[in-house]
Amino acid sequence: MQPKTQPGADGFRQSLRTSQSQASARQRVLRNTYLLLALSFIPTGIGALIGMNLNFGILRSNPILGSLAFLAIVYGMFYAIEKNRDSGVGVALLLGLTLFLGVMLAPLLQTALGLRNGGQLVALAAAGTAIVFFTMAGIGATTRRNLSFIGNFLVIGCIVAMLAVVANIFFSSPALHLTVCGVFVLLSSMIILFQVNQIVQGGETNYVSATLTLYMSVYNLFASLLQILMALTGQRD
């Protein structure tokens, strides 16, 4: 006679297999996200090199129209990427966005490198961005708490920050600009923590969407840190 199978044992094994499968899926999403994020900085670098050789006089002479057009293009790309996030088209659109953002980063880099200590400031901003990213991503990946409860706070913070950005397009206040940069540093740091935690906890299952969120956080973090450093420690001739 064969021993009877314990129903409880079957349920435990099934639960264990399900848990292992979910953990494997989450690790796969996290791995693919990091790989695509690393890949996305290649078009960004190429775009920045291209942009460094372009004349942005038209944008500088029409800052309001230029800024509004930039926001319209970026948010249009966000929508297209999210609509195609489950296919290779979404990856291609994401890489296209990073190329465009690299080009649009060039005016800031041109201004920074025009300072006597511009190279040092760019390097310092890049190092600061890397330190913040790896610190917040590490905390998000290792903490056992599900940080989904801060999601609503981050959404509200991003809306307020974008309204401040639009307001500053029209008012061009240096004080407001620095305040917005400081807010973006804080928000970007928290979004990195939140997004990585959501991948690990199973709240985010699409690596294209996750990469888009993390890339924009890193991009905004670097740009904001550089502008703060320029304003506070930039050495002009």
Coordinates of C-alpha atoms in Angstrom, one line a residue, residues 58-152:
I58 CA 16.6 79.7 -30.7
L59 CA 15.7 78.0 -27.4
R60 CA 17.5 80.6 -25.4
S61 CA 15.8 83.5 -27.2
N62 CA 12.4 81.8 -26.7
P63 CA 12.6 80.1 -23.3
I64 CA 8.9 79.9 -22.7
L65 CA 8.0 78.3 -26.1
G66 CA 11.1 76.1 -25.9
S67 CA 10.3 74.8 -22.4
L68 CA 6.7 74.1 -23.2
A69 CA 7.7 72.3 -26.4
F70 CA 10.2 70.2 -24.4
L71 CA 7.6 69.2 -21.9
A72 CA 5.1 68.3 -24.6
I73 CA 7.6 66.1 -26.4
V74 CA 8.7 64.4 -23.2
Y75 CA 5.2 63.7 -21.9
G76 CA 4.1 62.5 -25.3
M77 CA 7.0 60.0 -25.3
F78 CA 6.0 58.9 -21.8
Y79 CA 2.5 58.1 -23.1
A80 CA 3.8 56.2 -26.1
I81 CA 6.3 54.2 -24.0
E82 CA 3.7 53.2 -21.5
K83 CA 1.3 52.2 -24.3
N84 CA 4.0 49.9 -25.8
R85 CA 5.7 48.8 -22.7
D86 CA 5.0 45.1 -23.3
S87 CA 6.8 45.0 -26.7
G88 CA 10.1 45.9 -28.2
V89 CA 8.6 49.1 -29.5
G90 CA 8.5 50.3 -25.9
V91 CA 12.2 49.6 -25.5
A92 CA 13.0 51.4 -28.8
L93 CA 10.9 54.4 -27.8
L94 CA 12.6 54.5 -24.4
L95 CA 16.1 54.6 -25.9
G96 CA 14.9 57.3 -28.4
L97 CA 13.7 59.4 -25.4
T98 CA 17.1 59.0 -23.7
L99 CA 18.8 60.2 -26.9
F100 CA 16.6 63.2 -27.0
L101 CA 17.1 64.0 -23.4
G102 CA 20.8 63.7 -23.9
V103 CA 20.6 66.4 -26.6
M104 CA 18.5 68.6 -24.4
L105 CA 21.0 68.2 -21.5
A106 CA 23.7 69.8 -23.7
P107 CA 22.7 73.5 -23.0
L108 CA 23.2 72.9 -19.2
L109 CA 26.5 71.2 -19.8
Q110 CA 27.6 74.0 -22.1
T111 CA 26.8 76.5 -19.4
A112 CA 28.5 74.4 -16.7
L113 CA 31.7 73.8 -18.8
G114 CA 31.9 77.5 -19.5
L115 CA 32.7 78.1 -15.8
R116 CA 36.3 77.9 -14.6
N117 CA 35.5 74.9 -12.4
G118 CA 32.8 73.5 -14.7
G119 CA 34.5 70.2 -15.2
Q120 CA 34.8 69.6 -11.5
L121 CA 31.1 70.5 -10.9
V122 CA 29.9 68.1 -13.6
A123 CA 32.1 65.3 -12.1
L124 CA 30.8 66.1 -8.6
A125 CA 27.2 66.1 -9.8
A126 CA 27.7 62.8 -11.5
A127 CA 29.4 61.3 -8.4
G128 CA 26.7 62.6 -6.2
T129 CA 24.0 61.1 -8.5
A130 CA 25.7 57.7 -8.4
I131 CA 26.0 57.8 -4.6
V132 CA 22.4 58.7 -4.1
F133 CA 21.2 56.1 -6.6
F134 CA 23.1 53.2 -5.2
T135 CA 22.3 54.1 -1.7
M136 CA 18.5 54.5 -2.2
A137 CA 18.3 51.5 -4.6
G138 CA 20.2 49.4 -2.0
I139 CA 17.8 50.4 0.8
G140 CA 14.8 49.8 -1.4
A141 CA 16.0 46.4 -2.4
T142 CA 17.0 45.2 1.1
T143 CA 14.3 46.6 3.3
R144 CA 11.5 44.1 4.2
R145 CA 8.9 46.9 4.4
N146 CA 6.6 47.5 1.5
L147 CA 6.9 51.2 0.8
S148 CA 3.8 51.5 -1.4
F149 CA 2.3 53.8 1.2
I150 CA 4.6 56.7 0.1
G151 CA 3.3 56.4 -3.5
N152 CA 0.5 58.9 -3.1

